[in-house]
Coordinates of N, CA and C and ligand atoms in Angstrom, one line a residue:
X1 N 146.5 49.8 -0.4 CA 146.4 50.2 -1.8 C 145.2 51.3 -1.9
X2 N 144.1 51.0 -1.4 CA 142.9 51.9 -1.5 C 143.1 53.1 -0.5
X3 N 143.8 52.8 0.6 CA 144.1 54.0 1.5 C 144.9 55.0 0.8
X4 N 145.9 54.5 0.0 CA 146.7 55.4 -0.8 C 145.9 56.1 -1.9
X5 N 145.0 55.4 -2.5 CA 144.1 56.1 -3.5 C 143.3 57.2 -2.9
X6 N 142.8 57.0 -1.7 CA 142.0 58.0 -0.9 C 143.0 59.2 -0.7
X7 N 144.2 58.9 -0.3 CA 145.2 60.0 0.0 C 145.5 60.8 -1.3
X8 N 145.6 60.1 -2.4 CA 145.8 60.7 -3.7 C 144.7 61.7 -4.0
X9 N 143.4 61.2 -3.7 CA 142.3 62.1 -4.0 C 142.3 63.3 -3.1
X10 N 142.6 63.2 -1.9 CA 142.7 64.3 -0.9 C 143.8 65.3 -1.4
X11 N 144.9 64.7 -1.9 CA 146.0 65.5 -2.4 C 145.6 66.4 -3.5
X12 N 144.7 65.9 -4.4 CA 144.2 66.7 -5.6 C 143.4 67.8 -5.0
X13 N 142.5 67.5 -4.0 CA 141.7 68.6 -3.5 C 142.6 69.7 -2.8
X14 N 143.6 69.3 -2.2 CA 144.5 70.2 -1.5 C 145.2 71.1 -2.5
X15 N 145.5 70.6 -3.7 CA 146.4 71.4 -4.6 C 145.7 71.9 -5.9
X16 N 144.5 71.4 -6.2 CA 143.9 71.9 -7.4 C 142.5 72.5 -7.0
X17 N 142.4 73.8 -7.1 CA 141.1 74.4 -6.7 C 140.0 74.1 -7.7
X18 N 140.4 73.6 -8.9 CA 139.4 73.2 -9.9 C 138.7 72.0 -9.6
X19 N 139.2 71.1 -8.7 CA 138.6 69.8 -8.4 C 137.3 70.1 -7.6
X20 N 136.2 69.4 -8.1 CA 134.8 69.7 -7.5 C 134.3 68.5 -6.7
X21 N 134.5 67.3 -7.2 CA 134.0 66.1 -6.4 C 135.0 64.9 -6.5
X22 N 134.8 64.0 -5.5 CA 135.7 62.8 -5.5 C 135.5 62.0 -6.7
X23 N 134.3 61.9 -7.3 CA 134.1 61.1 -8.5 C 134.8 61.7 -9.7
X24 N 134.8 63.0 -9.7 CA 135.4 63.7 -10.8 C 136.9 63.4 -10.7
X25 N 137.5 63.5 -9.5 CA 138.9 63.3 -9.4 C 139.3 61.8 -9.7
X26 N 138.4 60.9 -9.3 CA 138.7 59.5 -9.5 C 138.6 59.1 -11.0
X27 N 137.7 59.7 -11.7 CA 137.5 59.3 -13.1 C 138.1 60.2 -14.1
X28 N 138.3 61.4 -13.8 CA 138.8 62.4 -14.8 C 140.3 62.9 -14.6
X29 N 140.9 62.5 -13.5 CA 142.3 63.0 -13.3 C 143.3 61.9 -13.7
X30 N 143.9 62.2 -14.9 CA 144.9 61.2 -15.4 C 146.0 60.8 -14.4
X31 N 146.4 61.8 -13.7 CA 147.5 61.6 -12.7 C 147.2 60.6 -11.7
X32 N 145.9 60.7 -11.2 CA 145.5 59.8 -10.1 C 145.5 58.3 -10.7
X33 N 145.0 58.2 -11.9 CA 145.0 56.8 -12.5 C 146.4 56.3 -12.7
X34 N 147.3 57.2 -13.2 CA 148.6 56.8 -13.5 C 149.4 56.4 -12.2
X35 N 149.2 57.1 -11.2 CA 149.8 56.7 -9.9 C 149.3 55.4 -9.4
X36 N 148.0 55.2 -9.5 CA 147.4 53.9 -9.0 C 148.0 52.8 -9.8
X37 N 148.0 52.9 -11.2 CA 148.6 51.9 -12.0 C 150.1 51.7 -11.8
X38 N 150.8 52.8 -11.5 CA 152.2 52.6 -11.2 C 152.5 51.8 -10.0
X39 N 151.7 52.0 -9.0 CA 151.9 51.2 -7.7 C 151.8 49.7 -8.0
X40 N 150.9 49.3 -8.8 CA 150.8 47.9 -9.2 C 152.0 47.4 -10.0
X41 N 152.3 48.3 -11.0 CA 153.4 47.9 -11.9 C 154.7 47.9 -11.1
X42 N 154.9 48.8 -10.2 CA 156.2 48.8 -9.4 C 156.3 47.6 -8.5
X43 N 155.1 47.1 -8.0 CA 155.2 45.9 -7.2 C 155.6 44.7 -8.0
X44 N 155.0 44.6 -9.2 CA 155.3 43.5 -10.2 C 156.8 43.6 -10.5
X45 N 157.3 44.8 -10.8 CA 158.7 45.0 -11.2 C 159.6 44.5 -10.1
X46 N 159.3 44.9 -8.8 CA 160.2 44.5 -7.7 C 160.2 43.0 -7.5
X47 N 159.1 42.3 -7.9 CA 159.0 40.9 -7.7 C 159.6 40.2 -9.0
X48 N 160.2 40.9 -9.9 CA 160.8 40.3 -11.1 C 159.9 40.1 -12.2
X49 N 158.6 40.5 -12.2 CA 157.7 40.3 -13.3 C 157.9 41.5 -14.3
X50 N 159.0 41.6 -14.9 CA 159.3 42.8 -15.7 C 158.4 43.0 -16.9
X51 N 158.1 41.9 -17.6 CA 157.2 42.0 -18.7 C 155.8 42.5 -18.3
X52 N 155.2 41.9 -17.3 CA 153.9 42.3 -16.9 C 153.9 43.8 -16.4
X53 N 155.0 44.1 -15.7 CA 155.1 45.5 -15.2 C 155.2 46.5 -16.4
X54 N 156.0 46.2 -17.4 CA 156.0 47.1 -18.5 C 154.7 47.1 -19.3
X55 N 154.1 46.0 -19.4 CA 152.8 45.9 -20.1 C 151.8 46.8 -19.5
X56 N 151.8 46.8 -18.1 CA 150.8 47.6 -17.4 C 151.1 49.1 -17.5
X57 N 152.4 49.4 -17.5 CA 152.8 50.8 -17.6 C 152.5 51.3 -19.0
X58 N 152.7 50.5 -20.0 CA 152.5 51.0 -21.4 C 151.0 51.1 -21.7
X59 N 150.2 50.3 -21.0 CA 148.7 50.4 -21.1 C 148.3 51.7 -20.5
X60 N 148.9 52.0 -19.4 CA 148.5 53.3 -18.6 C 148.9 54.5 -19.5
X61 N 150.1 54.3 -20.2 CA 150.6 55.4 -21.0 C 149.5 55.7 -22.2
X62 N 149.0 54.6 -22.7 CA 148.0 54.8 -23.8 C 146.8 55.5 -23.3
X63 N 146.4 55.2 -22.1 CA 145.1 55.7 -21.6 C 145.3 57.1 -21.0
X64 N 146.5 57.4 -20.4 CA 146.6 58.7 -19.7 C 147.6 59.7 -20.4
X65 N 148.5 59.2 -21.2 CA 149.6 60.0 -21.8 C 150.7 60.2 -20.8
X66 N 150.7 59.5 -19.7 CA 151.7 59.6 -18.7 C 152.5 58.3 -18.7
X67 N 153.8 58.4 -18.9 CA 154.7 57.2 -19.0 C 155.6 57.2 -17.8
X68 N 155.3 56.2 -16.9 CA 156.1 56.1 -15.7 C 156.7 54.7 -15.8
X69 N 158.1 54.6 -15.8 CA 158.7 53.3 -15.9 C 158.4 52.6 -14.5
X70 N 158.1 51.3 -14.6 CA 157.7 50.6 -13.4 C 158.8 50.6 -12.3
X71 N 160.1 50.8 -12.8 CA 161.2 50.8 -11.8 C 161.3 52.1 -11.0
X72 N 160.6 53.1 -11.4 CA 160.7 54.4 -10.7 C 160.1 54.3 -9.3
X73 N 160.7 55.1 -8.4 CA 160.3 55.1 -7.0 C 159.5 56.4 -6.7
X74 N 158.3 56.3 -6.3 CA 157.5 57.5 -6.2 C 156.9 57.6 -4.7
X75 N 157.1 58.7 -4.1 CA 156.7 58.9 -2.7 C 155.2 59.1 -2.6
X76 N 154.8 59.6 -1.4 CA 153.3 59.8 -1.1 C 152.9 61.2 -1.4
X77 N 151.6 61.3 -1.7 CA 150.9 62.6 -1.9 C 151.6 63.3 -3.1
X78 N 152.0 62.6 -4.1 CA 152.5 63.2 -5.4 C 151.3 63.5 -6.2
X79 N 151.3 64.7 -6.9 CA 150.2 65.1 -7.7 C 150.7 65.4 -9.1
X80 N 150.2 64.6 -10.1 CA 150.6 64.8 -11.5 C 149.4 65.6 -12.1
X81 N 149.5 66.9 -12.3 CA 148.4 67.7 -12.8 C 148.3 67.6 -14.4
X82 N 147.2 67.4 -14.9 CA 146.9 67.3 -16.3 C 147.6 66.1 -16.9
X83 N 148.9 66.0 -16.8 CA 149.5 64.7 -17.1 C 150.1 64.5 -18.4
X84 N 149.4 64.8 -19.5 CA 149.9 64.4 -20.8 C 151.3 64.8 -21.1
X85 N 152.0 63.8 -21.6 CA 153.4 64.0 -22.0 C 154.4 63.9 -20.8
X86 N 154.0 63.5 -19.7 CA 154.9 63.3 -18.5 C 155.7 62.0 -18.8
X87 N 157.0 62.0 -18.6 CA 157.8 60.8 -18.7 C 158.7 60.7 -17.5
X88 N 158.7 59.6 -16.8 CA 159.5 59.4 -15.6 C 160.3 58.1 -15.8
X89 N 161.6 58.3 -15.7 CA 162.6 57.2 -16.0 C 162.7 56.1 -14.9
X90 N 163.4 55.1 -15.4 CA 163.5 53.9 -14.5 C 164.1 54.1 -13.1
X91 N 165.2 54.9 -13.1 CA 165.9 55.0 -11.9 C 165.6 56.3 -11.2
X92 N 164.5 56.9 -11.6 CA 164.1 58.2 -10.9 C 163.5 57.9 -9.5
X93 N 163.9 58.8 -8.6 CA 163.3 58.7 -7.2 C 162.6 60.0 -6.9
X94 N 161.3 59.9 -6.6 CA 160.5 61.1 -6.3 C 160.1 61.0 -4.9
X95 N 160.3 62.1 -4.1 CA 160.0 62.2 -2.7 C 158.5 62.4 -2.5
X96 N 158.1 62.8 -1.3 CA 156.7 63.1 -0.9 C 156.3 64.5 -1.3
X97 N 155.0 64.7 -1.5 CA 154.4 66.0 -1.7 C 154.9 66.8 -2.9
X98 N 155.3 66.0 -3.9 CA 155.8 66.6 -5.2 C 154.7 66.9 -6.1
X99 N 154.8 68.0 -6.9 CA 153.8 68.4 -7.9 C 154.4 68.4 -9.3
X100 N 153.9 67.7 -10.2 CA 154.4 67.6 -11.5 C 153.3 68.0 -12.5
X101 N 153.7 68.9 -13.4 CA 152.7 69.3 -14.4 C 152.9 68.6 -15.7
X102 N 152.0 68.9 -16.7 CA 152.1 68.2 -18.0 C 153.4 68.5 -18.7
X103 N 153.8 67.5 -19.5 CA 155.0 67.7 -20.4 C 156.3 67.6 -19.6
X104 N 156.3 67.2 -18.4 CA 157.6 67.1 -17.7 C 158.3 65.8 -18.0
X105 N 159.7 65.9 -18.2 CA 160.5 64.7 -18.3 C 161.5 64.6 -17.2
X106 N 161.4 63.5 -16.5 CA 162.5 63.3 -15.5 C 163.3 62.1 -16.1
X107 N 164.3 62.5 -16.9 CA 164.9 61.5 -17.7 C 166.4 61.4 -17.6
X108 N 167.0 60.7 -18.5 CA 168.5 60.6 -18.5 C 169.0 61.4 -19.7
X109 N 170.3 61.6 -19.6 CA 171.0 62.4 -20.7 C 171.4 61.5 -21.8
X110 N 171.4 60.2 -21.6 CA 171.9 59.3 -22.6 C 173.3 58.9 -22.4
X111 N 174.0 59.6 -21.4 CA 175.4 59.3 -21.2 C 175.7 58.4 -20.1
X112 N 174.7 58.3 -19.2 CA 175.0 57.5 -17.9 C 174.4 56.1 -17.9
X113 N 175.0 55.3 -17.1 CA 174.5 53.9 -16.9 C 174.2 53.7 -15.5
X114 N 173.4 52.7 -15.1 CA 173.0 52.5 -13.7 C 172.0 53.6 -13.4
X115 N 172.3 54.3 -12.2 CA 171.5 55.4 -11.8 C 171.6 56.5 -12.8
X116 N 170.6 56.8 -13.6 CA 170.8 57.8 -14.7 C 169.7 58.8 -14.8
X117 N 168.8 58.7 -13.8 CA 167.6 59.7 -13.7 C 167.7 60.5 -12.4
X118 N 167.0 61.6 -12.4 CA 167.1 62.5 -11.2 C 166.5 61.9 -9.9
X119 N 166.9 62.5 -8.8 CA 166.3 62.3 -7.5 C 165.6 63.6 -7.1
X120 N 164.3 63.5 -6.9 CA 163.5 64.7 -6.7 C 163.1 64.8 -5.2
X121 N 163.5 65.8 -4.5 CA 163.3 65.9 -3.0 C 161.8 66.2 -2.7
X122 N 161.5 66.1 -1.4 CA 160.1 66.4 -1.0 C 159.7 67.8 -1.3
X123 N 158.4 67.9 -1.6 CA 157.8 69.3 -1.8 C 158.2 70.0 -3.0
X124 N 158.9 69.3 -4.0 CA 159.3 70.0 -5.2 C 158.2 70.2 -6.2
X125 N 158.2 71.4 -6.9 CA 157.2 71.7 -7.9 C 158.0 71.6 -9.3
X126 N 157.5 70.8 -10.2 CA 158.2 70.8 -11.5 C 157.2 71.3 -12.5
X127 N 157.4 72.6 -13.0 CA 156.5 73.3 -13.9 C 156.3 72.6 -15.2
X128 N 155.2 73.0 -15.9 CA 154.8 72.4 -17.2 C 156.0 72.4 -18.2
X129 N 156.2 71.3 -18.8 CA 157.2 71.2 -19.9 C 158.7 71.2 -19.4
X130 N 158.9 71.2 -18.1 CA 160.3 71.2 -17.6 C 161.0 69.9 -17.9
X131 N 162.3 69.9 -18.1 CA 163.1 68.7 -18.3 C 164.2 68.7 -17.2
X132 N 164.2 67.6 -16.5 CA 165.2 67.4 -15.5 C 166.0 66.2 -15.9
X133 N 167.3 66.3 -16.3 CA 168.0 65.2 -17.0 C 169.3 64.8 -16.2
X134 N 169.5 63.5 -16.1 CA 170.7 63.0 -15.5 C 170.5 62.6 -14.1
X135 N 171.5 62.0 -13.5 CA 171.4 61.5 -12.1 C 171.7 62.6 -11.1
X136 N 171.0 63.7 -11.2 CA 171.2 64.9 -10.4 C 170.2 64.9 -9.2
X137 N 170.6 65.6 -8.2 CA 169.7 65.7 -7.0 C 169.0 67.1 -7.0
X138 N 167.7 67.1 -6.9 CA 166.9 68.3 -6.7 C 166.5 68.4 -5.3
X139 N 167.0 69.4 -4.5 CA 166.7 69.5 -3.1 C 165.3 69.7 -2.8
X140 N 165.0 69.6 -1.5 CA 163.6 69.7 -1.0 C 163.0 71.1 -1.3
X141 N 161.8 71.2 -1.6 CA 161.0 72.4 -1.9 C 161.6 73.3 -3.0
X142 N 162.3 72.7 -3.9 CA 162.8 73.5 -5.1 C 161.6 73.7 -6.0
X143 N 161.6 74.9 -6.7 CA 160.6 75.2 -7.7 C 161.3 75.2 -9.0
X144 N 160.8 74.4 -9.9 CA 161.4 74.4 -11.3 C 160.4 75.0 -12.2
X145 N 160.8 76.1 -12.8 CA 159.9 76.9 -13.7 C 159.4 76.1 -14.9
X146 N 158.3 76.5 -15.4 CA 157.7 75.9 -16.6 C 158.8 76.1 -17.7
X147 N 159.0 75.0 -18.5 CA 160.0 75.1 -19.6 C 161.4 75.0 -19.3
X148 N 161.8 74.9 -18.0 CA 163.2 74.9 -17.6 C 163.9 73.6 -18.1
X149 N 165.2 73.7 -18.3 CA 165.9 72.4 -18.6 C 167.0 72.4 -17.6
X150 N 166.9 71.4 -16.6 CA 167.8 71.4 -15.5 C 168.8 70.2 -15.7
X151 N 170.1 70.5 -15.7 CA 171.1 69.5 -15.9 C 172.1 69.4 -14.7
X152 N 171.9 70.3 -13.8 CA 172.8 70.3 -12.6 C 172.0 70.2 -11.3
X153 N 172.7 69.7 -10.2 CA 171.9 69.6 -9.0 C 171.4 71.0 -8.5
X154 N 170.3 71.0 -7.8 CA 169.8 72.3 -7.3 C 169.6 72.2 -5.8
X155 N 170.2 73.1 -5.0 CA 170.1 73.0 -3.6 C 168.7 73.3 -3.1
X156 N 168.4 72.9 -1.9 CA 167.1 73.0 -1.2 C 166.5 74.4 -1.3
X157 N 165.2 74.5 -1.6 CA 164.5 75.7 -1.5 C 164.7 76.7 -2.6
X158 N 165.5 76.4 -3.6 CA 165.8 77.4 -4.7 C 164.7 77.3 -5.8
X159 N 164.7 78.4 -6.6 CA 163.8 78.4 -7.8 C 164.7 78.4 -9.0
X160 N 164.4 77.6 -9.9 CA 165.3 77.5 -11.1 C 164.4 77.7 -12.4
X161 N 164.9 78.6 -13.3 CA 164.1 78.8 -14.5 C 165.1 78.8 -15.7
X162 N 164.5 78.6 -16.9 CA 165.3 78.8 -18.1 C 166.0 77.6 -18.7
X163 N 166.6 77.8 -19.8 CA 167.4 76.7 -20.5 C 168.8 77.3 -20.9
X164 N 169.9 76.8 -20.3 CA 169.9 75.9 -19.2 C 169.4 76.5 -17.9
X165 N 168.9 75.6 -17.0 CA 168.3 76.1 -15.8 C 169.3 76.9 -14.9
X166 N 168.8 78.1 -14.5 CA 169.7 78.9 -13.5 C 168.9 79.3 -12.3
X167 N 169.6 79.4 -11.2 CA 168.9 79.7 -10.0 C 168.5 81.2 -10.0
X168 N 167.2 81.5 -9.8 CA 166.8 82.9 -9.7 C 166.4 83.3 -8.3
X169 N 166.3 82.4 -7.4 CA 165.9 82.7 -6.0 C 166.5 81.6 -5.1
X170 N 167.1 82.0 -4.0 CA 167.6 80.9 -3.1 C 166.6 80.7 -1.9
X171 N 166.9 79.7 -1.1 CA 166.0 79.4 0.0 C 165.7 80.5 0.9
X172 N 166.6 81.4 1.2 CA 166.4 82.6 2.1 C 165.8 83.7 1.3
X173 N 165.4 83.5 0.1 CA 164.7 84.6 -0.6 C 165.6 85.5 -1.4
X174 N 166.9 85.3 -1.2 CA 167.9 86.2 -1.9 C 168.0 85.8 -3.3
X175 N 168.5 86.7 -4.1 CA 168.8 86.4 -5.5 C 170.3 86.3 -5.7
X176 N 170.8 85.3 -6.6 CA 172.2 85.2 -6.7 C 172.9 86.4 -7.3
X177 N 174.0 86.8 -6.7 CA 174.7 88.0 -7.2 C 175.7 87.5 -8.3
X178 N 176.2 88.5 -9.1 CA 177.2 88.2 -10.1 C 178.5 87.7 -9.6
X179 N 179.1 86.7 -10.3 CA 180.4 86.2 -9.9 C 181.5 87.3 -10.4
X180 N 181.8 88.2 -9.6 CA 182.6 89.3 -10.0 C 184.0 88.9 -10.5
X181 N 184.5 87.8 -9.9 CA 185.9 87.3 -10.2 C 185.9 86.8 -11.7
X182 N 184.7 86.4 -12.2 CA 184.7 85.8 -13.5 C 183.9 86.5 -14.5
X183 N 183.8 87.8 -14.4 CA 183.0 88.6 -15.3 C 183.7 88.6 -16.7
X184 N 182.9 88.6 -17.8 CA 183.6 88.7 -19.1 C 184.1 90.1 -19.3
X185 N 185.2 90.3 -20.0 CA 185.8 91.6 -20.2 C 185.9 91.8 -21.7
X186 N 184.9 92.4 -22.4 CA 184.9 92.5 -23.8 C 186.1 93.4 -24.3
X187 N 186.5 94.4 -23.6 CA 187.5 95.3 -24.0 C 188.9 94.5 -24.1
X188 N 189.1 93.7 -23.0 CA 190.3 92.9 -23.0 C 190.4 91.9 -24.1
X189 N 189.2 91.3 -24.4 CA 189.1 90.3 -25.5 C 189.4 91.0 -26.8
X190 N 188.9 92.2 -27.0 CA 189.1 92.9 -28.3 C 190.6 93.3 -28.5
X191 N 191.2 93.7 -27.4 CA 192.6 94.1 -27.4 C 193.5 92.9 -27.7
X192 N 193.1 91.7 -27.1 CA 193.8 90.5 -27.4 C 193.8 90.1 -28.9
X193 N 192.5 90.3 -29.5 CA 192.4 90.0 -30.9 C 193.2 90.9 -31.7
X194 N 193.3 92.2 -31.4 CA 194.0 93.2 -32.1 C 195.5 92.9 -32.0
X195 N 196.0 92.5 -30.8 CA 197.4 92.1 -30.6 C 197.8 90.9 -31.5
X196 N 196.8 89.9 -31.6 CA 197.1 88.8 -32.4 C 197.2 89.1 -33.9
X197 N 196.4 90.1 -34.4 CA 196.4 90.5 -35.8 C 197.7 91.3 -36.0
X198 N 198.2 92.0 -35.1 CA 199.4 92.8 -35.2 C 200.6 91.9 -35.4
X199 N 200.6 90.8 -34.6 CA 201.7 89.8 -34.7 C 201.7 89.2 -36.1
X200 N 200.5 88.8 -36.6 CA 200.3 88.2 -37.9 C 200.9 89.2 -39.0
X201 N 200.5 90.4 -38.9 CA 201.0 91.4 -39.8 C 202.5 91.6 -39.8
X202 N 203.1 91.6 -38.6 CA 204.5 91.7 -38.5 C 205.2 90.5 -39.1
X203 N 204.7 89.3 -38.9 CA 205.3 88.1 -39.5 C 205.2 88.2 -41.0
X204 N 204.0 88.6 -41.5 CA 203.9 88.6 -43.0 C 204.9 89.7 -43.6
X205 N 205.0 90.8 -42.9 CA 205.9 91.8 -43.4 C 207.3 91.3 -43.4
X206 N 207.7 90.6 -42.4 CA 209.1 90.1 -42.3 C 209.3 89.1 -43.4
X207 N 208.3 88.2 -43.7 CA 208.5 87.2 -44.7 C 208.7 87.9 -46.1
X208 N 207.8 88.9 -46.4 CA 207.9 89.6 -47.6 C 209.3 90.3 -47.8
X209 N 209.7 90.9 -46.7 CA 211.0 91.6 -46.8 C 212.2 90.7 -47.0
X210 N 212.1 89.5 -46.4 CA 213.2 88.5 -46.6 C 213.2 87.9 -48.0
X211 N 211.9 87.7 -48.5 CA 211.8 87.1 -49.8 C 212.4 88.1 -50.9
X212 N 212.1 89.3 -50.6 CA 212.7 90.3 -51.6 C 214.2 90.5 -51.4
X213 N 214.8 89.9 -50.4 CA 216.2 90.0 -50.2 C 216.5 90.9 -49.0
X214 N 217.0 90.4 -47.9 CA 217.2 91.2 -46.7 C 218.5 92.1 -46.9
X215 N 218.2 93.3 -46.6 CA 219.3 94.3 -46.8 C 220.4 94.1 -45.8
X216 N 220.0 93.6 -44.6 CA 220.9 93.5 -43.5 C 221.8 92.2 -43.7
X217 N 221.2 91.0 -44.0 CA 222.0 89.8 -44.1 C 222.1 89.3 -45.5
X218 N 221.2 89.7 -46.4 CA 221.2 89.3 -47.8 C 220.7 87.9 -48.0
X219 N 220.0 87.3 -47.0 CA 219.5 86.0 -47.1 C 218.0 86.0 -47.5
X220 N 217.5 84.8 -47.9 CA 216.0 84.7 -48.1 C 215.3 84.4 -46.8
X221 N 213.9 84.3 -46.9 CA 213.1 84.2 -45.7 C 213.4 83.0 -44.9
X222 N 213.6 81.8 -45.5 CA 213.9 80.6 -44.8 C 215.2 80.6 -44.0
X223 N 216.2 81.2 -44.6 CA 217.5 81.1 -44.0 C 217.9 82.4 -43.3
X224 N 217.1 83.4 -43.2 CA 217.5 84.7 -42.5 C 217.7 84.4 -41.1
X225 N 219.0 84.5 -40.6 CA 219.4 84.1 -39.2 C 218.9 85.1 -38.2
X226 N 218.6 86.4 -38.6 CA 218.3 87.4 -37.6 C 216.8 87.5 -37.4
X227 N 216.0 87.0 -38.4 CA 214.6 87.0 -38.3 C 214.0 88.4 -37.9
X228 N 214.6 89.4 -38.4 CA 214.1 90.7 -38.1 C 213.4 91.4 -39.3
X229 N 212.6 92.4 -39.1 CA 212.0 93.1 -40.2 C 213.1 93.9 -40.9
X230 N 213.2 93.7 -42.2 CA 214.3 94.4 -42.9 C 213.7 95.0 -44.2
X231 N 214.4 96.0 -44.6 CA 214.0 96.7 -45.9 C 214.4 95.8 -47.1
X232 N 213.5 95.7 -48.1 CA 213.9 95.0 -49.3 C 215.0 95.8 -50.0
X233 N 215.8 95.0 -50.7 CA 216.9 95.6 -51.4 C 216.4 96.5 -52.5
X234 N 216.9 97.7 -52.6 CA 216.4 98.6 -53.6 C 217.1 98.3 -54.9
X235 N 216.3 98.2 -55.9 CA 216.8 97.9 -57.3 C 217.8 99.1 -57.7
X236 N 218.9 98.7 -58.4 CA 219.8 99.8 -58.8 C 219.1 100.6 -60.0
Ligands
COA301 C1 159.2 79.4 -11.4 C2 157.8 79.7 -10.7 C3 157.5 78.5 -9.8 C4 157.8 80.9 -9.9 O1 158.7 80.9 -8.8 P1 159.0 82.1 -7.9 O2 160.0 81.7 -6.9 O3 157.7 82.7 -7.4 O4 159.7 83.1 -8.9 P2 159.2 84.6 -9.4 O5 157.8 84.5 -10.0 O6 159.5 85.6 -8.4 O7 160.2 84.7 -10.7 C5 161.6 84.9 -10.5 C6 162.2 85.3 -11.9 O8 162.1 84.2 -12.8 C7 161.3 84.5 -13.9 N1 160.5 83.3 -14.3 C8 159.5 82.8 -13.5 N2 159.0 81.7 -14.1 C9 159.8 81.5 -15.3 C10 159.7 80.6 -16.3 N3 158.9 79.5 -16.3 N4 160.7 80.7 -17.3 C11 161.5 81.7 -17.3 N5 161.6 82.7 -16.4 C12 160.7 82.6 -15.4 C13 160.5 85.7 -13.5 O9 160.1 86.5 -14.6 C14 161.4 86.4 -12.6 O10 162.4 87.1 -13.3 P3 162.9 88.6 -12.9 O11 163.7 88.3 -11.6 O12 163.9 89.0 -14.0 O13 161.7 89.4 -12.6 C15 156.7 79.8 -11.8 O14 156.9 81.0 -12.6 C16 156.5 78.6 -12.7 O15 157.1 78.5 -13.8 N6 155.6 77.7 -12.2 C17 155.2 76.5 -13.0 C18 153.7 76.5 -13.0 C19 153.1 75.6 -14.1 O16 153.8 74.9 -14.8 N7 151.8 75.7 -14.3 C20 151.2 75.0 -15.2 C21 149.7 75.0 -14.9 S1 148.8 74.2 -16.1

């Protein structure tokens, strides 16, 4: 337990240049406190002490602003920077060397049962305010930009930004190219709309002509057997 705490403190030094002393990290870093508390809560949870586990995690939430469900599985050398507003769901699995900034939600979409929270691979960075929702897999060393909303799995090494999250960089450094087969065609869409209006106009014209009396068959609109555009009967 205390060996892991020492490892957490070293992790902060490795990733936060602002950290000055071990005491500062131990007493002032909400993420270190939250992870320490989560380890106890997770142990209680695994042994079936659900109420005690939840009580501990809710106490930790009050003190740090970080809510980690005791059921969540968290790897080693995870760093929760600043912390406030971080929410980690029950079935979430987080790998080793992950960095999570303030305001991150690793949650469910509300549609799934059982495994409903994301699986975060080793070395992932989840930027401030990012939301990763659903039982999706985030590959190793993925970077999730601040404020991104990720709803689909992300392959290893990619960078995802925006809402909805889109890949802006792949593991090999390349940027995704356009899907030429599925490009939108605004001209075609406009022509389609014009064609549909033309059909409507023809139908209306045909109806009016038949109502006025079809010169060709002499029937009204409902019974005109030819259904063609015809001239209205001219009054004598
Ligand atoms: C996404 C991030 C990790 C950068 O990753 P990267 O692989 O180096 O990507 P780049 O900086 O080259 O950016 C790639 C593109 O995404 C855009 N982008 C980067 N971060 C973005 C974000 N958070 N939201 C929207 N777009 C973003 C860039 O403008 C760039 O766009 P362009 O290709 O049109 O120029 C970083 O921008 C980020 O958001 N880090 C989170 C850090 C954080 O939360 N800090 C809080 C400290 S308190």
